[in-house]
Structure formats: C-alpha cells, structure tokens
Amino acid sequence: MKAATKSIKLLLSLILSLTLLLTACSSNGGQGADSDKNSEGKVVIDFWTFWGSEIRRPVIEKIIQDFNNSQDKIEVKHTYLPFGDIWTKNLASIAAGKPADVIINDINQVAHRAQNNQNTNLSKYMEKDPEVKDRFFPELYKASLYKGEPYALPFNTDTRMLFYNKDMFKEVGLDPNKPPATWEELEEYGKKLDIKNGKNYDRIGYLPNYKMGAEVWMINADGKSYWDYKKEKPIIDDPSNIEALTWFKDYYDYYGSNVINKFQAEFGEETADPFISGKLAMTTETTNFFTKIRDYGEDINFGIAPLPAKEPGKSQTSWGGGFVAEIPKGAEHPDEAWEFLKYLTDVQAQEHWAVKGFDNVANIEASKKAAENPEFSEDGKMVYTASVKNLEETIITPVPLQAPDFTNLINPELEKVLLGKQSPKEGLKKAQRAVEQLVKNNK
Amino acid sequence: MQTNLQKNIKRQAPNKKPKRLFSMNQKEEFQGYIFIAPWVIGFLIFTAGPLLFSLYGSFTNFNITSSLSFIGLDNYKRMFTNDGLMWTSLWNTLYYVAISVPLTTAGAVLLAVLLNQNVPGTRLFRTIYYLPAVLSGVGVYLLWMQLLSPSSGLVNTLLSWVGIEGPSWLSDPAWTKPALIFMKLWSLGGGMLLYLASLQGVSKSLYEAAEIDGANVFRKFFHITLPMITPIIFFDLVTSFIGGFQIFQEAYVMSDSGNGGPANSLLFYNLHMWNKAFEVFDMGYAMAMSWILFIIILVLTVINLKLAPRWVHYDGEDRK
C-alpha cells in the first residue's frame, strides 16, 4: 500500500509541475499580447471582425491601414473570425477577461449585451465628443442605446426595397416607370406578370414569402411588428398584424405551398437567381442585391422602388438590420479603442466601405457622398441613392430584453398559418400568449 | 491485493542490497501511471471538470458573462411548467427514437442475413451496402436534401414513375421526421457489419441438427439465428438508443439556419438545448436540459439492461 501512495504522490507532483509549466507558458504568451506598446512605441489594439471574404477583407483592411497611418499612437491589428464562431469566442474571451478591444457585432442585440455586461458604456467618451452621435441615422443610433446610454456605434446597415424587371412590365402592358405603390397594385401587377404552364408556373410576378416574410409587411403597415418598444410588451396579435398576415396568406394561397415549393426548388445562386434568370418579375431584397444583378445579370433592365404601402398615401416603411462596432467589457485599451471607433464611423472610412462593398452605412454624410461617387455606374448610383432615401423610412427591430429569443416562438406559428393548419388570427394569438409567458418567465 | 501481499512479504525479508529509491514493482507501477496520465489528465480537465460544472451550473442562471447565482431548481421548474418548446422537442426526439431504432435494427439484421447467403457477388454487395456507413456528416445531409427536393429530387422522380406524387419531404412538417428516418436507414451498413460478423460465428452444427429434425428456413431463423445473435442485437439497441436521443446534426443542417425546420417539426431535444445555450446564451437552463436528457437516457438504459436477461442469449449459458 505504501508503495502505491508513494508513486501516486510522485505522479501528483509531476502533474503539478507540468501544470505549473503550462500556466507559466500561458502567462508568458499573455504578457506578449498584453504588452502595451509595440516596437515603435504604439499601443496595439485588437479588432475582431467576421469580414474575411475576398470582397470585404481588403476593404476593412484598407480602412485599418489608413487609420494606422493617420496617427502615431495606436496600431490596430485585424483578427478575422468566421461568422459562426465570433460571438461565442467573444463571450468566452470576455468571461476570461481578455477580450478584443473592438469588435463588430449585431445591432439588434446591443442592449441585450449591455444588460449582460458584455460591452462598454460609451457615454463618458460621448460627452467629450458630443458631435459623434449626430453623424448616424437616428434609428440606428437609437438601436445602440441601453437605458438611454450608448454602448456601441452603428457601422453598416441595410434596407429592403422592391426590384422589378422593366422589360417584363412592358411585355404585359404595364408602365415600366410606375412600380406598384400599394399592396393591391403589387398583387394585381404580380398576377398579370405570371406565366402559367399547366398546373405550374414558368414565371411568377411576385412571390410572397420569398426573401421577405409576413413580419416585414406588418412593419410596412404601421411601423410596428411584434413588440411595442415604448410599453415594452408584445403586440403580436394586434389587428394591424392580423390584417397584414391575412393579406399575405391569401396571396400565398393563390399559388399554394405545393406549387411554390416546386417553383422554389429550382432557385439557385448567381445566374440561377430567380430574378436574374427571369423566373420572378419582382422581388423584395436588401439593396445590396444590386451587386448580384451587376455581376450576373448585365442585360436586365431593372427598376427599384420602396416597398408598396398598405393603402394609397400610407407610409412605405421598410425593415433593416446591421452591425455596430463596440468595445467588449473588460477590454484593455478602451481609450484607444474609442479613437478607432470614431474613425470607423467617420465620413472617410464609411464612404470607403459604402463604395467598395456597395453596402449601406450608418453615417448620413458618408451615405450621401457615396451616392455621388464616380466609381458607381449609372445603375449603381440610382440604386444607392434610392437606398439612402429609403433608410429614412427604415425601421430596426432590436430584440426585446424581456424576450431575446421570441422569434423561436413566433415563427413556427407563422409557418403553421402558411401551411393552413390554423388561421392567421389563431396563429398570432397563440404566439402572443407564448411570448407573454416567456416575458413573465424572464422577469 | 495479491501483488501487494507479495510485495509486503518481500519487504519483510532480510535485504542487504544497497537501497534503491524505488523497487522494481514501484517503478513499474509508476510507469503504468505515467502511461495512463495523458488520458487521466484529459479526462479530469476536459470531461469530468465540465461535467461537474454543468451539474452545478444547472442550478444557476449562468449566462457566461454577467451572472452565476444560485437559483435552486428554477431552471428545472421552468423546463417542466413553462417551456412549450421543450415538450415539442422531447416529443420529436421520442418519435424519432421510437421509430428509427427498431427500424434500423430490424433492417440491419435482415440485410446481414441476406448478405450472409452464399451467392455469387456477395462480397460486392457487402461493400456496396457498407459504403454509406463510411460517408457521414454534413456532406451526406446536403446530398439528401437534394435527393429529397420536392420537384427535382431523385426520390420523388422515382416515385412519379410508379405514379405516386411524392410529398415535399423537408418542407411539410408531417413528412420531415419520416424523411430523416428514411435517410438514416440508408446507412444501415455499420450495424449490418456487426451482425454479419456474429452470423458467421453461429455454429454450423446447430443448423445441421435442425435440418435433420426437419426445420424449415423460418424456424431455423427464429430458433437458431436470432437467439444466437441476441448479444449483438442488445448491444446495437443500447447504443442506438443513446445515439438516437442525441440526434442534433441532421436537424441543424437540414433546417433553415438550424431553427428546427417547418413548424418546429425537426426541433429535437439537443437542438433546442443548443439554441438555448448558444443563441441566447441561457447556459444555466441548457445545462439543466442536458442533465434531464442524461437522466432519461440513464433510465432507459437501465430498463434495457434489466430486460436483457429475458431475451438475450449468451453462448454456453444455461437457460433458466
């Protein structure tokens, strides 16, 4: 027995010394990264993005390079993490106390992260640079507040608009310069543009539930969908939503899910995109869709318009999202990070991002300048100008703090509605009850 | 104990050799520990540690960054009284296990018996049927998504040749789980291989004796073949039960953005748990869910083990 204990003791001491070695290594490595200054005496800050594609990466790296060259105190180091990993890694690194200094993150969850101590309150910096907040579209800036204080700066955004094929409009006798302005017109034009082939279709004018679900039409109708941000409660089953879903569902049923499933099965990417290959005459997409037409559908004579309104004269509200730049909680160099945040959201960087990536940005002035940029083609200018105008009527729907995963409860009910298993009213009522329950649980 | 005893005896014996730091036995023992150390350390750090932490975490509102306070049984209470999706996901998982486990087991046995016949080309067929078991993961699921595509997929095209209009497999909630089970049946080969090996171990003399007694093919199958391979069937059942409850990847890959398919029809228990843990970072709750799954599997495995003596036949064991 004694012999056994002896060897176990020895083993233990060996393990301990090994672990000591390991921790020594890691703290050594840590110190390397921690060191405040690089060889030139600049403070090095770590910037995490998920922009690693051929298109995005050079653009963000050019912005970083410009920033690094513009001053001699801070050096930004870019770390690319795949979209699937970045949030989890961010959380783990915050928990471990060694997060990035700046990270690109989802605009819809800024407040949620603020509530959970995952990002840094920027109000102390904002007080020093009060003009910063005026550079953004107000809807985007609003989405980066938690309890009235900023926790992030909006970087880029998007908005949904109607793309339509002008040649097809002419072909069926519609005015190519008069896109549908109301839901009724959308449906009327859409059905006129259909080309039937037996039970199935060769072309569909407008396909409900392709790229854009019922919830955007709910927003389009009255500027609200599932959540009342002022009263902080779900309004899923309010009459306007039921009306929108009923319209949507009726339009969907005009084709029926069988026909639609079959039709959609042939949709693809690039030249097989349904709008580009001529299977759809109208489609509602984020305005970045223009780059696909530019790259794969050169001959398409297309027009762009705001989403049709529910009734004549009503608002043509659209829905958007986007990303913010923020400082994770516990970042080592928040002051330097703030300098970089300011640069990222300033006119020069934002215009560069907008033009090179054909993406909508949060900075108003940069948006307007980008629309005039000579690098854009005629079509590019037209689309970009329209998108910037559309942003003024675009709404962001941040996740409610009381029910962060509420769409998991709502979407299945909507799917059942579309499948005809329940009426729109029933579905929305059920979703409302489920979300109310969730809110109660989370209190 | 015996070795220890021997050691003690040795030590008591008079011994005038120069004292060494370790005796031979001690040295060997120490080396043994060294050899298993990588596994032991890995187990303690990467398995036992997280396991214990998740047990503790399941009683907290842990969300990685801001909270880790003890909330007692709240997570468990919420799961059973307030989370409708938990029941949906549990039902989906039970449906899947209850149908796919018997089907795959019976299918694998049948296939193995067929491939155990002495006909020309058997080896080729064995290889062909085993191939799908080699392929696995995301690639296969993507392939099946194409095969199951409602209008252009191979499955529905084949069905249309015999005049059946195939369902829209992965977009109709009534058909998603059958589609998944159907897909799983394709990779029977793994189980088949086990059965094939055990079939070849069944003694020929048993069959000869039965033939002399005039038993037909079915009697031979039910009274000799099946009883003789019950240990393997039992093993296969237990492991597929456990595997069945852990189904996750298929649903994650084959439903839009991993949300659990049309009308939650593919929201399996593990997928729901994953969403809770890594979509909304409600870690405490997800940990509680994982322990409930552990208990469910544990109970079922114990039941399986208890039932085993009634039908599993081990060679050389007397029937009581």
PDB file of C-alpha atoms in Angstrom, chain B residues 64-265:
ATOM      1  CA  ILE B  64     -21.206  33.241 -19.364  1.00  0.00           C
ATOM      2  CA  THR B  65     -20.628  36.928 -18.690  1.00  0.00           C
ATOM      3  CA  SER B  66     -22.866  38.575 -16.161  1.00  0.00           C
ATOM      4  CA  SER B  67     -24.446  36.103 -13.795  1.00  0.00           C
ATOM      5  CA  LEU B  68     -23.701  32.911 -11.942  1.00  0.00           C
ATOM      6  CA  SER B  69     -26.010  32.995  -8.972  1.00  0.00           C
ATOM      7  CA  PHE B  70     -27.660  30.025  -7.382  1.00  0.00           C
ATOM      8  CA  ILE B  71     -31.348  29.831  -8.233  1.00  0.00           C
ATOM      9  CA  GLY B  72     -32.130  26.377  -6.941  1.00  0.00           C
ATOM     10  CA  LEU B  73     -34.489  24.306  -9.030  1.00  0.00           C
ATOM     11  CA  ASP B  74     -35.834  27.230 -11.071  1.00  0.00           C
ATOM     12  CA  ASN B  75     -34.383  26.014 -14.364  1.00  0.00           C
ATOM     13  CA  TYR B  76     -35.915  22.583 -13.880  1.00  0.00           C
ATOM     14  CA  LYS B  77     -39.231  24.067 -12.825  1.00  0.00           C
ATOM     15  CA  ARG B  78     -39.280  26.314 -15.877  1.00  0.00           C
ATOM     16  CA  MET B  79     -38.484  23.433 -18.134  1.00  0.00           C
ATOM     17  CA  PHE B  80     -41.402  21.340 -16.995  1.00  0.00           C
ATOM     18  CA  THR B  81     -44.008  24.015 -16.482  1.00  0.00           C
ATOM     19  CA  ASN B  82     -43.188  26.931 -18.748  1.00  0.00           C
ATOM     20  CA  ASP B  83     -41.335  25.885 -21.852  1.00  0.00           C
ATOM     21  CA  GLY B  84     -43.674  24.582 -24.524  1.00  0.00           C
ATOM     22  CA  LEU B  85     -40.804  24.110 -26.948  1.00  0.00           C
ATOM     23  CA  MET B  86     -39.105  21.712 -24.533  1.00  0.00           C
ATOM     24  CA  TRP B  87     -42.102  19.362 -24.783  1.00  0.00           C
ATOM     25  CA  THR B  88     -42.243  19.753 -28.563  1.00  0.00           C
ATOM     26  CA  SER B  89     -38.578  18.894 -28.772  1.00  0.00           C
ATOM     27  CA  LEU B  90     -38.917  15.932 -26.407  1.00  0.00           C
ATOM     28  CA  TRP B  91     -41.859  14.613 -28.393  1.00  0.00           C
ATOM     29  CA  ASN B  92     -39.932  14.972 -31.667  1.00  0.00           C
ATOM     30  CA  THR B  93     -36.975  13.123 -30.196  1.00  0.00           C
ATOM     31  CA  LEU B  94     -39.094  10.291 -28.778  1.00  0.00           C
ATOM     32  CA  TYR B  95     -40.897   9.954 -32.121  1.00  0.00           C
ATOM     33  CA  TYR B  96     -37.577   9.707 -33.872  1.00  0.00           C
ATOM     34  CA  VAL B  97     -36.100   7.191 -31.431  1.00  0.00           C
ATOM     35  CA  ALA B  98     -39.235   5.041 -31.236  1.00  0.00           C
ATOM     36  CA  ILE B  99     -39.435   4.653 -34.997  1.00  0.00           C
ATOM     37  CA  SER B 100     -35.860   4.765 -36.168  1.00  0.00           C
ATOM     38  CA  VAL B 101     -34.231   2.447 -33.604  1.00  0.00           C
ATOM     39  CA  PRO B 102     -36.451  -0.617 -34.245  1.00  0.00           C
ATOM     40  CA  LEU B 103     -36.422   0.024 -37.978  1.00  0.00           C
ATOM     41  CA  THR B 104     -32.677   0.335 -38.290  1.00  0.00           C
ATOM     42  CA  THR B 105     -32.066  -2.667 -36.022  1.00  0.00           C
ATOM     43  CA  ALA B 106     -34.500  -4.918 -37.883  1.00  0.00           C
ATOM     44  CA  GLY B 107     -33.241  -3.609 -41.204  1.00  0.00           C
ATOM     45  CA  ALA B 108     -29.615  -4.266 -40.317  1.00  0.00           C
ATOM     46  CA  VAL B 109     -30.357  -7.828 -39.161  1.00  0.00           C
ATOM     47  CA  LEU B 110     -32.339  -8.563 -42.290  1.00  0.00           C
ATOM     48  CA  LEU B 111     -29.651  -7.138 -44.513  1.00  0.00           C
ATOM     49  CA  ALA B 112     -26.945  -9.091 -42.718  1.00  0.00           C
ATOM     50  CA  VAL B 113     -28.885 -12.352 -43.114  1.00  0.00           C
ATOM     51  CA  LEU B 114     -29.366 -11.687 -46.816  1.00  0.00           C
ATOM     52  CA  LEU B 115     -25.702 -10.867 -47.308  1.00  0.00           C
ATOM     53  CA  ASN B 116     -24.690 -13.973 -45.355  1.00  0.00           C
ATOM     54  CA  GLN B 117     -26.061 -16.223 -48.129  1.00  0.00           C
ATOM     55  CA  ASN B 118     -23.608 -17.932 -50.302  1.00  0.00           C
ATOM     56  CA  VAL B 119     -24.475 -16.437 -53.671  1.00  0.00           C
ATOM     57  CA  PRO B 120     -22.156 -15.036 -56.320  1.00  0.00           C
ATOM     58  CA  GLY B 121     -21.321 -11.376 -55.856  1.00  0.00           C
ATOM     59  CA  THR B 122     -21.971 -11.336 -52.116  1.00  0.00           C
ATOM     60  CA  ARG B 123     -18.698  -9.607 -51.424  1.00  0.00           C
ATOM     61  CA  LEU B 124     -19.521  -6.851 -53.869  1.00  0.00           C
ATOM     62  CA  PHE B 125     -22.953  -6.330 -52.326  1.00  0.00           C
ATOM     63  CA  ARG B 126     -21.469  -6.272 -48.844  1.00  0.00           C
ATOM     64  CA  THR B 127     -19.132  -3.491 -49.906  1.00  0.00           C
ATOM     65  CA  ILE B 128     -21.885  -1.544 -51.607  1.00  0.00           C
ATOM     66  CA  TYR B 129     -24.207  -1.735 -48.605  1.00  0.00           C
ATOM     67  CA  TYR B 130     -21.449  -0.817 -46.223  1.00  0.00           C
ATOM     68  CA  LEU B 131     -20.252   2.208 -48.197  1.00  0.00           C
ATOM     69  CA  PRO B 132     -22.843   4.726 -46.899  1.00  0.00           C
ATOM     70  CA  ALA B 133     -21.724   3.986 -43.341  1.00  0.00           C
ATOM     71  CA  VAL B 134     -18.273   5.257 -44.258  1.00  0.00           C
ATOM     72  CA  LEU B 135     -19.654   8.530 -45.551  1.00  0.00           C
ATOM     73  CA  SER B 136     -21.035  10.719 -42.862  1.00  0.00           C
ATOM     74  CA  GLY B 137     -21.758  14.194 -41.693  1.00  0.00           C
ATOM     75  CA  VAL B 138     -22.743  17.359 -43.398  1.00  0.00           C
ATOM     76  CA  GLY B 139     -21.897  16.237 -46.936  1.00  0.00           C
ATOM     77  CA  VAL B 140     -24.368  13.371 -46.740  1.00  0.00           C
ATOM     78  CA  TYR B 141     -27.106  15.605 -45.354  1.00  0.00           C
ATOM     79  CA  LEU B 142     -26.658  18.107 -48.152  1.00  0.00           C
ATOM     80  CA  LEU B 143     -26.774  15.285 -50.653  1.00  0.00           C
ATOM     81  CA  TRP B 144     -30.028  14.038 -49.162  1.00  0.00           C
ATOM     82  CA  MET B 145     -31.512  17.496 -49.220  1.00  0.00           C
ATOM     83  CA  GLN B 146     -31.078  17.374 -52.971  1.00  0.00           C
ATOM     84  CA  LEU B 147     -32.378  13.829 -53.253  1.00  0.00           C
ATOM     85  CA  LEU B 148     -35.448  14.804 -51.254  1.00  0.00           C
ATOM     86  CA  SER B 149     -36.139  18.024 -53.122  1.00  0.00           C
ATOM     87  CA  PRO B 150     -39.861  18.035 -53.901  1.00  0.00           C
ATOM     88  CA  SER B 151     -39.832  18.589 -57.660  1.00  0.00           C
ATOM     89  CA  SER B 152     -36.386  17.792 -58.939  1.00  0.00           C
ATOM     90  CA  GLY B 153     -35.175  15.302 -56.320  1.00  0.00           C
ATOM     91  CA  LEU B 154     -34.370  11.736 -57.274  1.00  0.00           C
ATOM     92  CA  VAL B 155     -36.698  10.229 -54.661  1.00  0.00           C
ATOM     93  CA  ASN B 156     -39.789  11.970 -55.944  1.00  0.00           C
ATOM     94  CA  THR B 157     -38.794  11.389 -59.550  1.00  0.00           C
ATOM     95  CA  LEU B 158     -38.611   7.653 -58.859  1.00  0.00           C
ATOM     96  CA  LEU B 159     -41.948   7.779 -57.077  1.00  0.00           C
ATOM     97  CA  SER B 160     -43.511   9.605 -60.012  1.00  0.00           C
ATOM     98  CA  TRP B 161     -42.502   6.753 -62.345  1.00  0.00           C
ATOM     99  CA  VAL B 162     -44.771   4.442 -60.406  1.00  0.00           C
ATOM    100  CA  GLY B 163     -47.499   7.056 -60.350  1.00  0.00           C
ATOM    101  CA  ILE B 164     -47.059   8.376 -56.815  1.00  0.00           C
ATOM    102  CA  GLU B 165     -46.841  12.093 -56.223  1.00  0.00           C
ATOM    103  CA  GLY B 166     -44.141  12.364 -53.587  1.00  0.00           C
ATOM    104  CA  PRO B 167     -44.566  14.694 -50.618  1.00  0.00           C
ATOM    105  CA  SER B 168     -42.462  17.816 -50.127  1.00  0.00           C
ATOM    106  CA  TRP B 169     -40.274  15.909 -47.718  1.00  0.00           C
ATOM    107  CA  LEU B 170     -38.358  18.571 -45.890  1.00  0.00           C
ATOM    108  CA  SER B 171     -40.870  21.412 -46.073  1.00  0.00           C
ATOM    109  CA  ASP B 172     -44.019  19.623 -44.950  1.00  0.00           C
ATOM    110  CA  PRO B 173     -43.945  19.202 -41.154  1.00  0.00           C
ATOM    111  CA  ALA B 174     -45.778  15.888 -41.410  1.00  0.00           C
ATOM    112  CA  TRP B 175     -43.003  14.430 -43.553  1.00  0.00           C
ATOM    113  CA  THR B 176     -39.796  15.888 -42.139  1.00  0.00           C
ATOM    114  CA  LYS B 177     -39.219  13.254 -39.465  1.00  0.00           C
ATOM    115  CA  PRO B 178     -40.072  10.326 -41.762  1.00  0.00           C
ATOM    116  CA  ALA B 179     -37.685  11.832 -44.290  1.00  0.00           C
ATOM    117  CA  LEU B 180     -34.937  11.925 -41.689  1.00  0.00           C
ATOM    118  CA  ILE B 181     -35.602   8.340 -40.601  1.00  0.00           C
ATOM    119  CA  PHE B 182     -35.605   7.278 -44.228  1.00  0.00           C
ATOM    120  CA  MET B 183     -32.247   8.924 -44.645  1.00  0.00           C
ATOM    121  CA  LYS B 184     -30.894   7.154 -41.570  1.00  0.00           C
ATOM    122  CA  LEU B 185     -31.977   3.791 -42.972  1.00  0.00           C
ATOM    123  CA  TRP B 186     -29.611   4.391 -45.836  1.00  0.00           C
ATOM    124  CA  SER B 187     -26.624   3.974 -43.553  1.00  0.00           C
ATOM    125  CA  LEU B 188     -27.562   0.612 -42.094  1.00  0.00           C
ATOM    126  CA  GLY B 189     -24.193  -0.733 -43.148  1.00  0.00           C
ATOM    127  CA  GLY B 190     -22.485  -0.117 -39.814  1.00  0.00           C
ATOM    128  CA  GLY B 191     -24.911  -2.313 -37.890  1.00  0.00           C
ATOM    129  CA  MET B 192     -25.020  -4.791 -40.729  1.00  0.00           C
ATOM    130  CA  LEU B 193     -21.300  -5.398 -40.418  1.00  0.00           C
ATOM    131  CA  LEU B 194     -21.603  -6.292 -36.734  1.00  0.00           C
ATOM    132  CA  TYR B 195     -24.418  -8.735 -37.418  1.00  0.00           C
ATOM    133  CA  LEU B 196     -22.604 -10.259 -40.336  1.00  0.00           C
ATOM    134  CA  ALA B 197     -19.615 -10.990 -38.133  1.00  0.00           C
ATOM    135  CA  SER B 198     -21.758 -12.567 -35.460  1.00  0.00           C
ATOM    136  CA  LEU B 199     -23.749 -14.582 -38.015  1.00  0.00           C
ATOM    137  CA  GLN B 200     -20.562 -16.173 -39.219  1.00  0.00           C
ATOM    138  CA  GLY B 201     -19.828 -17.203 -35.675  1.00  0.00           C
ATOM    139  CA  VAL B 202     -23.037 -19.246 -35.368  1.00  0.00           C
ATOM    140  CA  SER B 203     -22.042 -22.888 -35.308  1.00  0.00           C
ATOM    141  CA  LYS B 204     -22.960 -24.857 -38.434  1.00  0.00           C
ATOM    142  CA  SER B 205     -23.694 -27.933 -36.374  1.00  0.00           C
ATOM    143  CA  LEU B 206     -26.777 -26.259 -34.937  1.00  0.00           C
ATOM    144  CA  TYR B 207     -28.238 -25.825 -38.388  1.00  0.00           C
ATOM    145  CA  GLU B 208     -27.334 -29.364 -39.365  1.00  0.00           C
ATOM    146  CA  ALA B 209     -29.073 -30.726 -36.309  1.00  0.00           C
ATOM    147  CA  ALA B 210     -32.149 -28.634 -37.073  1.00  0.00           C
ATOM    148  CA  GLU B 211     -32.205 -29.807 -40.663  1.00  0.00           C
ATOM    149  CA  ILE B 212     -32.167 -33.411 -39.544  1.00  0.00           C
ATOM    150  CA  ASP B 213     -35.130 -32.618 -37.351  1.00  0.00           C
ATOM    151  CA  GLY B 214     -36.850 -31.175 -40.405  1.00  0.00           C
ATOM    152  CA  ALA B 215     -36.872 -27.453 -39.535  1.00  0.00           C
ATOM    153  CA  ASN B 216     -37.642 -25.071 -42.382  1.00  0.00           C
ATOM    154  CA  VAL B 217     -35.899 -21.785 -43.167  1.00  0.00           C
ATOM    155  CA  PHE B 218     -38.079 -19.655 -40.881  1.00  0.00           C
ATOM    156  CA  ARG B 219     -37.800 -21.994 -37.937  1.00  0.00           C
ATOM    157  CA  LYS B 220     -34.075 -22.049 -38.352  1.00  0.00           C
ATOM    158  CA  PHE B 221     -34.003 -18.256 -38.417  1.00  0.00           C
ATOM    159  CA  PHE B 222     -36.210 -17.736 -35.401  1.00  0.00           C
ATOM    160  CA  HIS B 223     -34.901 -20.589 -33.293  1.00  0.00           C
ATOM    161  CA  ILE B 224     -31.221 -20.600 -34.121  1.00  0.00           C
ATOM    162  CA  THR B 225     -30.021 -17.494 -35.915  1.00  0.00           C
ATOM    163  CA  LEU B 226     -31.898 -14.894 -33.939  1.00  0.00           C
ATOM    164  CA  PRO B 227     -31.183 -16.294 -30.440  1.00  0.00           C
ATOM    165  CA  MET B 228     -27.526 -16.716 -31.295  1.00  0.00           C
ATOM    166  CA  ILE B 229     -27.045 -13.096 -32.259  1.00  0.00           C
ATOM    167  CA  THR B 230     -29.120 -11.548 -29.451  1.00  0.00           C
ATOM    168  CA  PRO B 231     -25.993 -10.275 -27.617  1.00  0.00           C
ATOM    169  CA  ILE B 232     -25.157  -8.158 -30.654  1.00  0.00           C
ATOM    170  CA  ILE B 233     -28.759  -7.021 -31.088  1.00  0.00           C
ATOM    171  CA  PHE B 234     -28.737  -5.985 -27.452  1.00  0.00           C
ATOM    172  CA  PHE B 235     -25.533  -4.042 -27.845  1.00  0.00           C
ATOM    173  CA  ASP B 236     -26.842  -2.393 -31.015  1.00  0.00           C
ATOM    174  CA  LEU B 237     -30.121  -1.456 -29.304  1.00  0.00           C
ATOM    175  CA  VAL B 238     -28.447   0.156 -26.335  1.00  0.00           C
ATOM    176  CA  THR B 239     -26.034   2.188 -28.404  1.00  0.00           C
ATOM    177  CA  SER B 240     -28.654   3.256 -30.935  1.00  0.00           C
ATOM    178  CA  PHE B 241     -30.992   4.333 -28.153  1.00  0.00           C
ATOM    179  CA  ILE B 242     -28.280   6.568 -26.780  1.00  0.00           C
ATOM    180  CA  GLY B 243     -27.324   7.805 -30.231  1.00  0.00           C
ATOM    181  CA  GLY B 244     -30.960   8.396 -31.144  1.00  0.00           C
ATOM    182  CA  PHE B 245     -31.547  10.677 -28.206  1.00  0.00           C
ATOM    183  CA  GLN B 246     -28.507  12.688 -29.160  1.00  0.00           C
ATOM    184  CA  ILE B 247     -29.724  13.485 -32.669  1.00  0.00           C
ATOM    185  CA  PHE B 248     -28.722  17.038 -33.499  1.00  0.00           C
ATOM    186  CA  GLN B 249     -26.566  17.499 -36.590  1.00  0.00           C
ATOM    187  CA  GLU B 250     -29.146  16.268 -39.086  1.00  0.00           C
ATOM    188  CA  ALA B 251     -31.770  18.741 -37.931  1.00  0.00           C
ATOM    189  CA  TYR B 252     -29.268  21.551 -37.562  1.00  0.00           C
ATOM    190  CA  VAL B 253     -28.003  21.147 -41.101  1.00  0.00           C
ATOM    191  CA  MET B 254     -31.259  20.243 -42.813  1.00  0.00           C
ATOM    192  CA  SER B 255     -33.466  23.019 -41.459  1.00  0.00           C
ATOM    193  CA  ASP B 256     -33.205  26.685 -42.376  1.00  0.00           C
ATOM    194  CA  SER B 257     -30.498  28.331 -40.255  1.00  0.00           C
ATOM    195  CA  GLY B 258     -30.799  25.494 -37.775  1.00  0.00           C
ATOM    196  CA  ASN B 259     -34.124  26.661 -36.409  1.00  0.00           C
ATOM    197  CA  GLY B 260     -35.709  23.212 -36.281  1.00  0.00           C
ATOM    198  CA  GLY B 261     -37.487  23.009 -39.590  1.00  0.00           C
ATOM    199  CA  PRO B 262     -41.021  23.859 -40.646  1.00  0.00           C
ATOM    200  CA  ALA B 263     -43.347  24.397 -37.676  1.00  0.00           C
ATOM    201  CA  ASN B 264     -40.695  23.041 -35.275  1.00  0.00           C
ATOM    202  CA  SER B 265     -41.091  19.547 -36.657  1.00  0.00           C
TER     203      SER B 265
END
